[in-house]
Coordinates of C-alpha atoms in Angstrom, one line a residue:
Chain A
M15 CA 83.8 283.4 55.4
T16 CA 81.6 281.7 52.8
S17 CA 82.1 278.2 51.3
A18 CA 82.9 279.7 47.8
T19 CA 85.4 282.1 49.6
V20 CA 87.2 278.9 51.3
W21 CA 87.1 277.1 47.8
V22 CA 88.4 280.0 45.9
L23 CA 91.3 280.6 48.5
A24 CA 92.1 276.8 48.5
A25 CA 92.3 276.8 44.4
A26 CA 94.7 279.9 44.7
S27 CA 97.0 278.1 47.1
I28 CA 97.0 274.9 45.3
F29 CA 97.7 277.2 41.9
G30 CA 100.7 278.9 43.9
I31 CA 102.2 275.5 45.3
G32 CA 102.0 273.9 41.7
L33 CA 103.7 277.0 40.2
Y34 CA 106.4 277.1 42.8
A35 CA 107.0 273.3 42.5
L36 CA 107.1 273.7 38.5
I37 CA 109.8 276.4 39.0
V38 CA 112.1 274.7 41.5
A39 CA 111.7 270.9 40.7
R40 CA 114.5 269.5 38.6
H41 CA 112.9 266.1 37.9
L42 CA 110.5 266.4 34.9
L43 CA 108.0 263.8 36.2
R44 CA 107.5 266.1 39.5
Q45 CA 107.1 269.2 37.0
L46 CA 104.5 267.4 35.2
V47 CA 102.7 266.7 38.4
A48 CA 103.0 270.3 39.2
V49 CA 101.3 271.4 35.9
N50 CA 98.6 268.6 36.9
V51 CA 97.9 270.0 40.2
M52 CA 97.7 273.6 38.8
G53 CA 95.2 272.4 36.3
S54 CA 93.0 270.9 39.0
A55 CA 93.3 274.0 41.0
V56 CA 92.0 275.9 37.8
F57 CA 89.0 273.3 37.8
V58 CA 87.8 273.8 41.1
L59 CA 88.2 277.7 40.6
L60 CA 86.1 277.3 37.4
V61 CA 83.3 275.5 39.0
V62 CA 83.1 277.5 42.3
A63 CA 83.4 281.0 40.6
A64 CA 80.4 280.3 38.4
G65 CA 78.5 279.6 41.6
P66 CA 75.0 277.6 41.8
I67 CA 71.9 278.3 39.7
A68 CA 68.6 277.5 41.2
G69 CA 70.2 274.9 43.7
S70 CA 72.3 273.1 41.0
L71 CA 75.8 274.1 39.7
D72 CA 76.4 276.0 36.5
G73 CA 76.3 273.4 33.8
I74 CA 78.8 275.3 31.3
P75 CA 81.8 275.2 33.7
L76 CA 81.0 271.6 34.7
A77 CA 81.1 270.8 30.9
L78 CA 84.4 272.6 30.4
V79 CA 85.9 270.8 33.4
L80 CA 84.6 267.5 32.4
T81 CA 86.3 267.8 29.2
G82 CA 89.5 269.5 30.6
I83 CA 89.8 266.2 32.9
V84 CA 90.1 263.9 29.7
V85 CA 92.1 266.4 27.7
A86 CA 94.5 267.0 30.7
V87 CA 95.1 263.3 31.1
S88 CA 95.8 263.0 27.4
A89 CA 98.5 265.7 27.7
T90 CA 99.9 264.0 30.6
G91 CA 100.2 260.9 28.5
F92 CA 101.9 262.6 25.6
A93 CA 104.2 264.7 28.1
L94 CA 105.2 261.3 29.7
A95 CA 106.2 260.0 25.9
L96 CA 108.4 263.2 25.6
I97 CA 110.0 262.6 29.1
V98 CA 110.6 258.8 28.3
R99 CA 112.0 259.7 25.0
L100 CA 114.2 262.4 26.2
A101 CA 115.6 259.9 28.9
E102 CA 116.4 257.3 26.3
A103 CA 118.2 260.0 24.2
T104 CA 120.1 261.8 26.7
G105 CA 119.8 259.7 30.0
S106 CA 118.6 262.6 31.7
I107 CA 115.3 263.2 33.4
S108 CA 115.7 266.7 33.6
L109 CA 116.3 269.9 31.5
E110 CA 119.5 270.7 33.1
H111 CA 123.0 269.0 33.1
D112 CA 125.0 268.9 36.2
G113 CA 122.9 271.3 38.0
E114 CA 123.9 274.1 35.4
P115 CA 120.9 275.8 33.7
D116 CA 121.2 275.1 29.6
D117 CA 122.0 278.3 27.9
R118 CA 118.9 278.7 25.9
Chain B
M30 CA 78.6 272.1 59.7
N31 CA 78.7 273.0 55.8
L32 CA 81.6 275.2 56.3
A33 CA 83.6 272.9 58.5
V34 CA 83.2 270.2 55.7
D35 CA 84.2 272.7 53.1
L36 CA 87.1 273.7 55.1
S37 CA 88.5 270.3 55.9
I38 CA 88.2 269.2 52.3
A39 CA 89.8 272.3 51.2
A40 CA 92.7 272.3 53.7
G41 CA 93.3 268.6 52.8
L42 CA 93.6 269.4 49.3
V43 CA 95.9 272.1 49.8
V44 CA 98.2 269.7 51.9
L45 CA 98.2 266.9 49.6
A46 CA 99.2 269.5 46.8
W47 CA 102.1 270.6 48.8
R48 CA 103.0 266.8 49.8
S49 CA 103.0 265.6 46.1
L50 CA 105.2 268.3 45.0
A51 CA 107.5 268.8 48.2
G52 CA 110.0 266.2 49.8
R53 CA 112.7 264.2 48.4
D54 CA 111.0 261.0 47.5
L55 CA 109.5 261.0 43.9
F56 CA 107.7 258.0 44.7
R57 CA 105.9 259.3 47.7
G58 CA 105.1 262.3 45.7
I59 CA 103.3 260.0 43.1
V60 CA 101.4 258.4 46.0
M61 CA 100.3 261.7 47.5
Y62 CA 99.2 263.0 44.2
I63 CA 97.1 259.7 43.8
V64 CA 95.6 260.3 47.0
F65 CA 94.9 264.1 45.8
G66 CA 93.0 262.8 42.7
L67 CA 90.9 260.7 45.5
L68 CA 90.1 263.7 47.5
L69 CA 89.3 265.8 44.4
A70 CA 86.8 263.1 43.5
V71 CA 85.3 263.7 47.0
T72 CA 85.6 267.3 46.4
W73 CA 83.4 267.2 43.2
A74 CA 81.1 265.0 45.3
R75 CA 80.8 267.7 48.0
L76 CA 80.5 270.6 45.3
G77 CA 77.5 268.6 44.0
S78 CA 78.7 267.4 40.7
P79 CA 78.5 263.5 40.2
D80 CA 79.6 263.9 36.6
L81 CA 82.9 265.4 37.8
A82 CA 83.0 262.9 40.5
M83 CA 83.0 260.2 38.1
A84 CA 85.5 261.3 35.7
E85 CA 88.0 262.2 38.5
A86 CA 87.5 258.7 40.0
A87 CA 88.4 256.8 36.9
I88 CA 91.0 259.3 35.4
G89 CA 92.4 261.5 38.3
A90 CA 92.5 258.4 40.8
G91 CA 92.9 255.7 38.2
V92 CA 94.6 256.2 34.9
T93 CA 96.7 259.2 35.7
G94 CA 98.2 257.4 38.8
A95 CA 99.0 254.3 37.0
L96 CA 100.6 256.3 34.2
L97 CA 102.8 258.3 36.6
M98 CA 103.6 254.9 38.4
V99 CA 104.6 253.2 35.0
A100 CA 106.4 256.2 33.9
Y101 CA 108.5 256.3 37.1
W102 CA 109.4 252.6 36.6
R103 CA 110.4 253.1 33.0
L104 CA 112.6 256.1 33.9
R105 CA 114.3 254.1 36.6
R106 CA 115.0 251.5 34.1
I107 CA 116.2 253.8 31.4
S108 CA 118.4 256.0 33.7
P109 CA 119.1 253.9 36.8
A110 CA 122.2 256.3 37.6
E111 CA 120.0 259.3 37.7
P112 CA 118.9 260.4 41.1
A113 CA 115.4 259.5 41.8
D114 CA 114.9 262.8 43.7
P115 CA 117.1 265.6 42.7
S116 CA 117.2 268.4 45.1
P117 CA 115.2 271.4 44.0
R118 CA 117.0 274.2 42.2
R119 CA 117.6 277.5 44.0
S120 CA 115.5 280.1 42.7
H121 CA 115.1 283.7 44.4
L122 CA 112.2 284.6 42.2
A123 CA 110.0 281.3 42.5
A124 CA 108.5 282.0 45.8
A125 CA 107.6 285.6 44.9
V126 CA 106.3 284.7 41.7
A127 CA 104.3 281.9 43.1
L128 CA 102.8 284.3 46.0
L129 CA 102.0 286.9 43.1
S130 CA 100.2 284.0 41.2
T131 CA 98.3 283.0 44.3
G132 CA 97.2 286.5 44.8
V133 CA 96.1 287.2 41.4
V134 CA 94.3 283.7 41.1
A135 CA 92.6 284.4 44.6
A136 CA 91.7 287.9 43.5
I137 CA 90.0 286.8 40.1
G138 CA 88.1 283.9 41.9
L139 CA 86.9 286.4 44.5
A140 CA 85.8 289.1 42.1
A141 CA 84.1 286.5 40.1
V142 CA 82.1 285.0 43.1
G143 CA 81.0 288.6 44.4
A144 CA 80.5 290.0 40.9
I145 CA 78.3 287.5 39.0
G146 CA 75.9 286.4 42.0
P147 CA 74.1 283.3 41.3
G148 CA 75.1 281.7 38.2
G149 CA 76.7 283.1 34.9
I150 CA 74.6 284.6 32.2
A151 CA 75.4 281.8 29.9
G152 CA 74.5 279.4 32.6
R153 CA 71.1 280.7 33.3
A154 CA 70.5 280.8 29.2
L155 CA 71.2 277.0 29.5
V156 CA 68.8 276.3 32.2
E157 CA 66.0 278.2 30.0
A158 CA 67.1 276.4 26.6
L159 CA 67.8 272.9 28.0
P160 CA 64.0 271.5 28.0
A161 CA 63.9 272.2 24.2
T162 CA 66.4 269.7 23.6
G163 CA 64.9 267.0 25.3
L164 CA 67.7 266.3 27.6
G165 CA 67.7 266.3 31.2
N166 CA 71.6 266.7 31.9
P167 CA 72.9 270.1 31.5
I168 CA 76.3 269.2 30.9
T169 CA 75.4 266.6 28.1
G170 CA 73.1 269.5 26.4
V171 CA 76.4 271.8 26.6
L172 CA 78.5 269.2 25.2
V173 CA 76.6 267.7 22.3
V174 CA 74.1 270.4 21.7
F175 CA 75.1 273.9 22.5
R176 CA 78.9 273.9 22.2
N177 CA 79.3 270.8 20.1
L178 CA 81.8 272.5 17.8
D179 CA 84.1 272.6 20.9
T180 CA 83.3 268.7 21.7
V181 CA 84.4 267.7 18.5
L182 CA 87.5 269.5 18.6
E183 CA 88.3 268.2 22.1
V184 CA 87.8 264.6 20.8
A185 CA 90.3 265.7 17.9
V186 CA 92.7 266.8 20.5
L187 CA 92.8 263.5 21.9
L188 CA 93.5 262.0 18.4
A189 CA 96.2 264.6 18.1
A190 CA 97.7 263.4 21.6
Y191 CA 97.8 259.9 20.2
L192 CA 99.5 261.0 16.8
A193 CA 102.0 263.1 18.9
V194 CA 102.9 260.2 21.2
R195 CA 103.3 257.9 18.0
A196 CA 105.5 260.5 16.3
V197 CA 107.6 260.8 19.7
L198 CA 108.0 257.3 20.5
G199 CA 107.7 255.8 17.0
D200 CA 106.4 252.4 16.2
R201 CA 107.0 250.0 19.2
G202 CA 104.8 247.5 21.0
E203 CA 106.5 247.8 24.3
T204 CA 105.5 245.3 27.0
L205 CA 104.4 247.0 30.1
A206 CA 105.1 245.8 33.7
Q207 CA 103.2 242.8 34.5
P208 CA 102.3 241.5 38.2
P209 CA 104.3 238.4 39.4
P210 CA 103.1 235.2 37.7
Q211 CA 102.3 233.8 41.1
V212 CA 99.4 236.1 41.7
A213 CA 98.2 235.7 37.9
R214 CA 95.1 233.8 39.1
L215 CA 94.0 236.0 42.0
V216 CA 94.5 239.0 39.6
G217 CA 92.4 237.1 37.0
A218 CA 89.4 237.0 39.4
L219 CA 89.7 240.6 40.0
V220 CA 89.8 241.2 36.3
G221 CA 87.0 238.7 35.6
V222 CA 84.7 240.8 38.0
V223 CA 85.8 244.3 37.1
A224 CA 85.9 244.1 33.2
P225 CA 82.5 243.1 32.5
L226 CA 81.2 245.5 35.3
S227 CA 83.1 248.5 33.8
V228 CA 81.4 247.9 30.5
L229 CA 78.0 247.5 32.2
V230 CA 78.5 250.8 34.0
A231 CA 79.9 252.6 30.9
V232 CA 76.6 251.5 29.0
Y233 CA 74.7 252.5 32.2
L234 CA 76.3 256.0 32.1
L235 CA 75.8 256.4 28.4
R236 CA 72.2 255.5 28.6
V237 CA 71.2 257.5 31.5
G238 CA 73.6 260.5 30.4
S239 CA 70.8 262.3 28.5
Y240 CA 68.9 263.0 31.8
L241 CA 70.9 262.0 34.6
P242 CA 74.6 262.4 35.6
G243 CA 76.7 260.6 33.1
G244 CA 77.5 260.7 29.5
A245 CA 80.2 259.9 26.9
F246 CA 83.2 261.6 28.6
Q247 CA 82.6 259.6 32.2
A248 CA 81.8 256.2 30.1
G249 CA 84.7 256.7 28.0
A250 CA 86.7 257.2 31.2
V251 CA 85.4 254.1 32.8
L252 CA 86.4 251.9 29.8
A253 CA 89.8 253.5 29.5
A254 CA 90.5 252.4 33.2
C255 CA 89.3 249.1 32.6
G256 CA 91.7 249.0 29.5
V257 CA 94.6 250.1 31.7
L258 CA 93.6 247.2 33.9
L259 CA 93.7 244.7 31.1
L260 CA 97.0 246.0 29.9
L261 CA 98.6 245.9 33.4
T262 CA 97.4 242.4 33.7
G263 CA 98.4 241.1 30.2
R264 CA 94.9 240.7 28.8
L265 CA 95.8 243.1 26.3
R266 CA 99.1 243.8 24.6
A267 CA 100.5 247.1 23.4
T268 CA 101.5 246.4 19.4
A269 CA 103.6 248.3 16.9
D270 CA 101.0 248.7 14.5
A271 CA 97.2 249.8 14.9
G272 CA 94.8 247.3 13.1
P273 CA 91.7 248.4 11.4
W274 CA 89.7 248.1 14.4
V275 CA 92.0 250.4 16.5
R276 CA 92.2 252.8 13.7
G277 CA 88.5 253.0 13.3
S278 CA 87.9 253.4 16.9
L279 CA 90.5 256.3 17.2
V280 CA 88.3 258.4 14.5
V281 CA 84.9 257.2 14.9
G282 CA 84.1 259.9 17.5
T283 CA 85.6 262.6 15.4
V284 CA 84.1 261.3 12.3
V285 CA 80.4 260.4 13.3
F286 CA 80.2 263.7 15.0
G287 CA 81.6 265.9 12.1
L288 CA 79.8 263.9 9.4
F289 CA 76.4 264.2 11.1
G290 CA 77.1 267.8 11.7
V291 CA 78.0 268.5 7.9
A292 CA 75.0 266.2 6.8
M293 CA 72.5 268.5 8.7
L294 CA 73.6 271.3 6.4
A295 CA 72.2 269.3 3.4
F296 CA 68.9 269.2 5.4
G297 CA 68.6 273.0 5.5
E298 CA 69.7 272.8 8.9
P299 CA 72.4 274.9 10.7
L300 CA 76.2 273.2 10.9
L301 CA 76.1 270.4 13.6
A302 CA 72.3 270.9 14.5
I303 CA 71.1 267.8 16.5
P304 CA 67.6 266.5 15.2
G305 CA 66.7 264.5 18.4
T306 CA 67.9 262.4 21.3
W307 CA 68.5 259.3 19.0
A308 CA 71.3 261.5 17.4
V309 CA 72.7 262.4 20.8
Y310 CA 73.0 258.7 21.8
L311 CA 74.6 257.6 18.3
I312 CA 77.2 260.6 18.8
E313 CA 77.8 259.8 22.5
T314 CA 78.4 256.1 21.5
A315 CA 81.0 256.8 18.9
M316 CA 82.7 259.2 21.3
M317 CA 82.8 256.9 24.2
V318 CA 84.6 254.5 21.9
S319 CA 87.1 257.1 20.8
I320 CA 87.9 258.3 24.1
A321 CA 88.4 255.0 25.8
V322 CA 90.7 253.5 23.0
T323 CA 92.8 256.9 22.8
L324 CA 93.3 256.9 26.3
M325 CA 94.4 253.3 26.5
L326 CA 96.7 253.8 23.6
L327 CA 98.1 256.9 25.2
F328 CA 98.7 254.8 28.5
A329 CA 100.3 252.0 26.5
G330 CA 102.5 254.6 24.7
A331 CA 101.7 252.5 21.6
A332 CA 100.5 252.4 18.2
G333 CA 98.0 249.5 18.5
L334 CA 96.4 247.0 20.9
G335 CA 96.2 243.1 20.6
G336 CA 94.9 240.4 22.4
G337 CA 97.3 239.1 25.3
R338 CA 97.5 236.0 27.3
R339 CA 94.6 234.7 28.9
Chain C
M21 CA 69.9 263.2 61.4
S22 CA 70.8 266.3 59.9
L23 CA 73.9 266.6 62.2
L24 CA 74.6 262.9 62.2
L25 CA 75.8 262.7 58.5
P26 CA 78.1 265.8 58.4
A27 CA 79.6 264.6 61.5
L28 CA 80.4 261.3 60.2
L29 CA 81.7 262.8 57.2
L30 CA 84.2 265.0 59.2
F31 CA 85.0 262.0 61.2
L32 CA 85.8 259.9 58.0
L33 CA 87.8 263.0 56.8
A34 CA 89.8 263.1 59.9
N35 CA 90.7 259.5 59.4
L36 CA 91.8 259.9 56.0
F37 CA 94.1 262.8 57.1
A38 CA 95.3 260.8 59.8
G39 CA 96.2 258.0 57.2
L40 CA 98.3 260.6 55.1
W41 CA 100.6 260.7 58.1
R42 CA 101.7 257.1 57.2
V43 CA 102.1 257.9 53.3
H44 CA 104.2 260.7 54.5
R45 CA 106.5 258.5 56.8
G46 CA 106.3 255.4 54.9
P47 CA 109.1 253.9 55.7
T48 CA 108.7 251.3 52.9
A49 CA 106.7 251.9 49.5
A50 CA 104.3 249.1 50.8
D51 CA 103.5 251.4 53.7
R52 CA 102.7 254.2 51.5
M53 CA 100.4 252.0 49.0
L54 CA 98.6 250.4 52.1
S55 CA 97.9 253.8 53.4
A56 CA 96.5 254.8 50.2
L57 CA 94.3 251.9 50.1
L58 CA 92.9 252.8 53.3
I59 CA 92.3 256.2 52.3
G60 CA 90.7 255.0 49.1
S61 CA 88.2 253.0 51.1
T62 CA 87.7 256.0 53.4
S63 CA 87.0 258.2 50.6
V64 CA 84.5 255.9 49.1
A65 CA 82.4 256.0 52.6
A66 CA 83.1 259.8 52.4
V67 CA 81.4 259.9 48.9
L68 CA 78.7 257.6 50.2
V69 CA 77.8 259.6 53.0
L70 CA 77.7 262.9 50.8
A71 CA 75.2 260.9 48.5
E72 CA 72.8 260.5 51.3
W73 CA 73.5 263.9 52.9
Q74 CA 73.1 266.0 49.8
Q75 CA 70.5 263.7 48.3
L76 CA 72.1 263.2 45.2
P77 CA 71.9 259.4 44.4
A78 CA 74.3 259.6 41.4
L79 CA 77.2 259.8 43.7
R80 CA 76.8 256.3 44.6
V81 CA 77.7 255.6 41.0
A82 CA 80.7 257.7 41.6
S83 CA 81.6 255.7 44.7
L84 CA 81.1 252.6 42.7
L85 CA 83.6 253.6 40.3
V86 CA 86.3 254.8 43.0
V87 CA 85.9 251.1 44.6
M88 CA 85.9 249.4 41.0
L89 CA 89.4 251.5 39.9
A90 CA 90.9 251.7 43.1
A91 CA 92.5 248.3 42.4
V92 CA 94.4 249.6 39.1
I93 CA 96.7 251.5 41.2
S94 CA 97.7 248.6 43.5
I95 CA 98.3 246.4 40.4
A96 CA 100.2 249.0 38.6
Y97 CA 102.4 249.1 41.8
A98 CA 102.8 245.2 42.0
A99 CA 103.6 245.3 38.2
I100 CA 106.5 247.8 38.8
A101 CA 107.4 246.6 42.1
Q102 CA 108.3 243.2 40.6
A103 CA 109.9 244.5 37.5
S104 CA 112.2 246.8 39.6
A105 CA 113.2 244.2 42.2
G106 CA 116.7 243.6 42.6
S107 CA 117.5 246.7 40.7
P108 CA 117.8 250.2 42.5
G109 CA 114.0 251.1 42.5
A110 CA 111.8 252.2 45.5
P111 CA 114.0 250.7 48.5
D112 CA 116.9 253.1 48.2
A113 CA 114.7 256.1 48.3
E114 CA 113.2 254.7 51.5
A115 CA 116.9 254.3 52.9
A116 CA 117.5 258.0 52.4
E117 CA 114.2 258.6 54.2
R118 CA 115.3 257.3 57.7
Chain D
M21 CA 63.6 259.2 65.7
T22 CA 62.2 256.1 64.4
A23 CA 63.4 252.6 65.1
V24 CA 65.0 252.2 61.8
E25 CA 66.7 255.7 62.2
L26 CA 67.9 254.5 65.3
L27 CA 69.3 251.2 64.1
A28 CA 71.0 253.1 61.1
T29 CA 72.5 255.5 63.6
G30 CA 73.9 252.8 65.4
M31 CA 75.6 251.2 62.3
L32 CA 77.0 254.5 61.3
V33 CA 78.5 255.1 64.6
V34 CA 80.0 251.7 64.9
G35 CA 81.2 251.6 61.2
A36 CA 83.1 254.9 62.0
A37 CA 84.7 253.3 65.3
F38 CA 85.9 250.5 62.8
Y39 CA 87.6 253.1 60.6
L40 CA 88.9 254.6 63.6
A41 CA 90.2 251.4 64.8
G42 CA 91.9 250.8 61.3
T43 CA 93.2 254.4 61.2
I44 CA 95.0 253.8 64.7
G45 CA 96.3 250.3 63.5
L46 CA 97.8 251.9 60.4
L47 CA 99.6 254.7 62.5
R48 CA 100.6 252.7 65.6
F49 CA 101.5 249.2 64.4
P50 CA 105.3 248.5 64.0
D51 CA 105.7 247.2 60.6
A52 CA 104.0 247.1 57.3
L53 CA 102.5 243.7 57.5
S54 CA 100.7 244.1 61.0
R55 CA 99.5 247.8 59.6
L56 CA 98.2 245.6 56.7
H57 CA 96.3 243.1 58.9
A58 CA 94.9 245.8 61.0
L59 CA 93.4 248.1 58.2
T60 CA 92.1 245.4 55.7
K61 CA 90.0 243.9 58.4
A62 CA 88.7 247.1 60.0
D63 CA 88.1 249.2 57.3
N64 CA 86.1 246.5 55.3
V65 CA 83.7 246.1 58.3
G66 CA 83.6 249.9 58.7
L67 CA 82.5 250.1 55.1
L68 CA 80.0 247.3 55.5
L69 CA 78.4 249.0 58.5
V70 CA 78.4 252.3 56.9
C71 CA 76.9 251.0 53.6
A72 CA 74.2 249.2 55.8
G73 CA 73.6 252.2 57.8
L74 CA 73.0 254.4 54.7
G75 CA 71.1 251.5 52.8
L76 CA 68.4 251.8 55.7
L77 CA 68.5 255.7 55.8
S78 CA 67.8 255.6 52.1
G79 CA 64.8 253.3 52.6
N80 CA 65.2 252.3 48.9
L81 CA 65.8 248.7 47.9
R82 CA 67.5 249.5 44.7
E83 CA 69.9 252.0 46.3
A84 CA 70.7 249.3 49.1
A85 CA 71.4 246.7 46.6
L86 CA 74.0 249.2 45.0
L87 CA 75.5 249.9 48.2
L88 CA 75.7 246.0 48.8
L89 CA 77.6 245.8 45.4
I90 CA 79.9 248.7 46.2
W91 CA 80.7 246.7 49.6
L92 CA 81.3 243.4 47.8
L93 CA 83.5 245.1 45.0
A94 CA 85.3 246.8 48.0
L95 CA 86.0 243.6 49.7
L96 CA 87.4 241.8 46.3
A97 CA 89.4 245.0 45.4
A98 CA 90.8 245.3 48.8
T99 CA 91.6 241.5 49.2
I100 CA 93.5 241.5 46.3
S101 CA 95.4 244.7 46.6
A102 CA 96.4 243.8 50.2
H103 CA 97.7 240.5 48.9
L104 CA 99.6 242.5 46.1
I105 CA 101.2 244.7 48.6
A106 CA 101.9 242.2 51.3
R107 CA 104.0 240.1 48.7
R108 CA 105.9 243.1 47.7
A109 CA 106.5 244.0 51.4
L110 CA 107.9 240.5 52.1
A111 CA 110.1 240.7 49.0
D112 CA 111.6 243.8 50.6
G113 CA 112.2 242.1 53.4
V114 CA 109.9 243.6 56.0
E115 CA 109.8 240.0 58.0
V116 CA 113.4 241.2 59.4
E117 CA 111.7 244.2 61.0
M118 CA 108.8 242.3 62.3
R119 CA 111.1 240.4 64.4
E120 CA 112.8 243.6 65.7
R121 CA 109.6 245.1 66.9
V122 CA 110.7 248.8 66.8
P123 CA 108.0 251.0 67.8
R124 CA 107.8 254.1 65.6

């Protein structure tokens, strides 16, 4: 088992955990954290899967992930604005009512 | 020893991801997610990328954590009747879907690790082409020279996020939560040290970013985290309208980068050609300002920023 | 020397993971926050050890950022805790925990 | 092993021991305030010793100065964070738990 294998398996598990929570969680804040966790897993996978070149990491996935981190936090800010607005408008912190899924 | 270090950090990340998302207490989940961000910074350090460790330290552990905490508080205030921790919904498919996606991601990752070997083709081309640009940091090379159209658009995405938040929340200058007045002087002492130091570190990162780890995104992240500190302690105030300085700062990154790229056409160069390292510094400074101000406004959930109490 | 630094790193990581137990157990929100404080301090030390072990001096700047901005979270917590005092805030979630 | 390396090793080991003490305090002490008391002292001394040991190993005055700056900042940030958290713990009525001395 090499280091790269360890990181790939960890990233895959984190992605799976995030997806599971995204499906089962009701609270929108928790679903947002789940999306962020999945994003972090993808970042780790991108960097590890590219592998090192001549002792240092491949610069292209690093640049993608660097901008990805900043774009992810801005998307989180936008999502939180939507969640706060939804709570103000409906008083609900979930996309369901009384535990019944919406007919959408 | 190397493998043991990798195994323990990776296992810690998995456990933290699980604990951030499981359990009934949402506040605990948020704290776990903040710790997840800290361990992710350690992960980037372990994988050998100081650039990502810096960005993660400022954003993953700093800005995102504060953003989630303030949102948690706002939601409790808006709808106190709603449970902070609704029970998860029952789904027969969730576990199967999650397992399947884990398998797919693992297969993709393992195939990529096994197939390409040491580094991607583009990565090797980058290593060869980098010396010609006069830059020493490959990430800055990719962001400003080789894939700069992507970078312009990414800064534009930040601007779009700001506009979207304004569209959703309307023009409001909501007062954020403030620490209790009894500790104002103590917190002031911290801000008095951290704020100037953040500016110093940001300028340092911008300066060395062309040849050492650092650059506009890291420097902007540091300034944004510092701005979050100023907003949380009342040194800066969220206002309902954006003044000329805020408007200018929001667009300066996209505008400078874009105008510069178009201007190069007039000199018979390709679109977005970079004539020298001085241009890299100019563009990176403009991007840093835009990134920092946009993230601060996204945190405040407001249109503009104004001076607060001392 | 080649063995000391990774061993120290593993030891620090073990401390960090032990601190997670207190984040998990609580029982109060303050307990969780102070465990996060300890974990922050431990991860600073871990990044510093990584900087020396992997000979990447720029990681020291990264750990400077962790130190500098760790207080943002505590201040955010103090701010929201103050604002939610007296209202159903963090404490009731803890009561459910016991 | 030179004398400097020996000294640095000693500092790193003692620093690690302080971290261990802080963690044990965090896990074993009965209430929030005494946990805070244990870890704010122990982990700052631990970080000082780790910084000093690593500064000696790096053998570079500039890096050692940066490590000193990191420690001083950590001291400032930890002091203020601990105070803010302790204040909140008191407001939550943790002192009552303190008298009961409930082992957890």
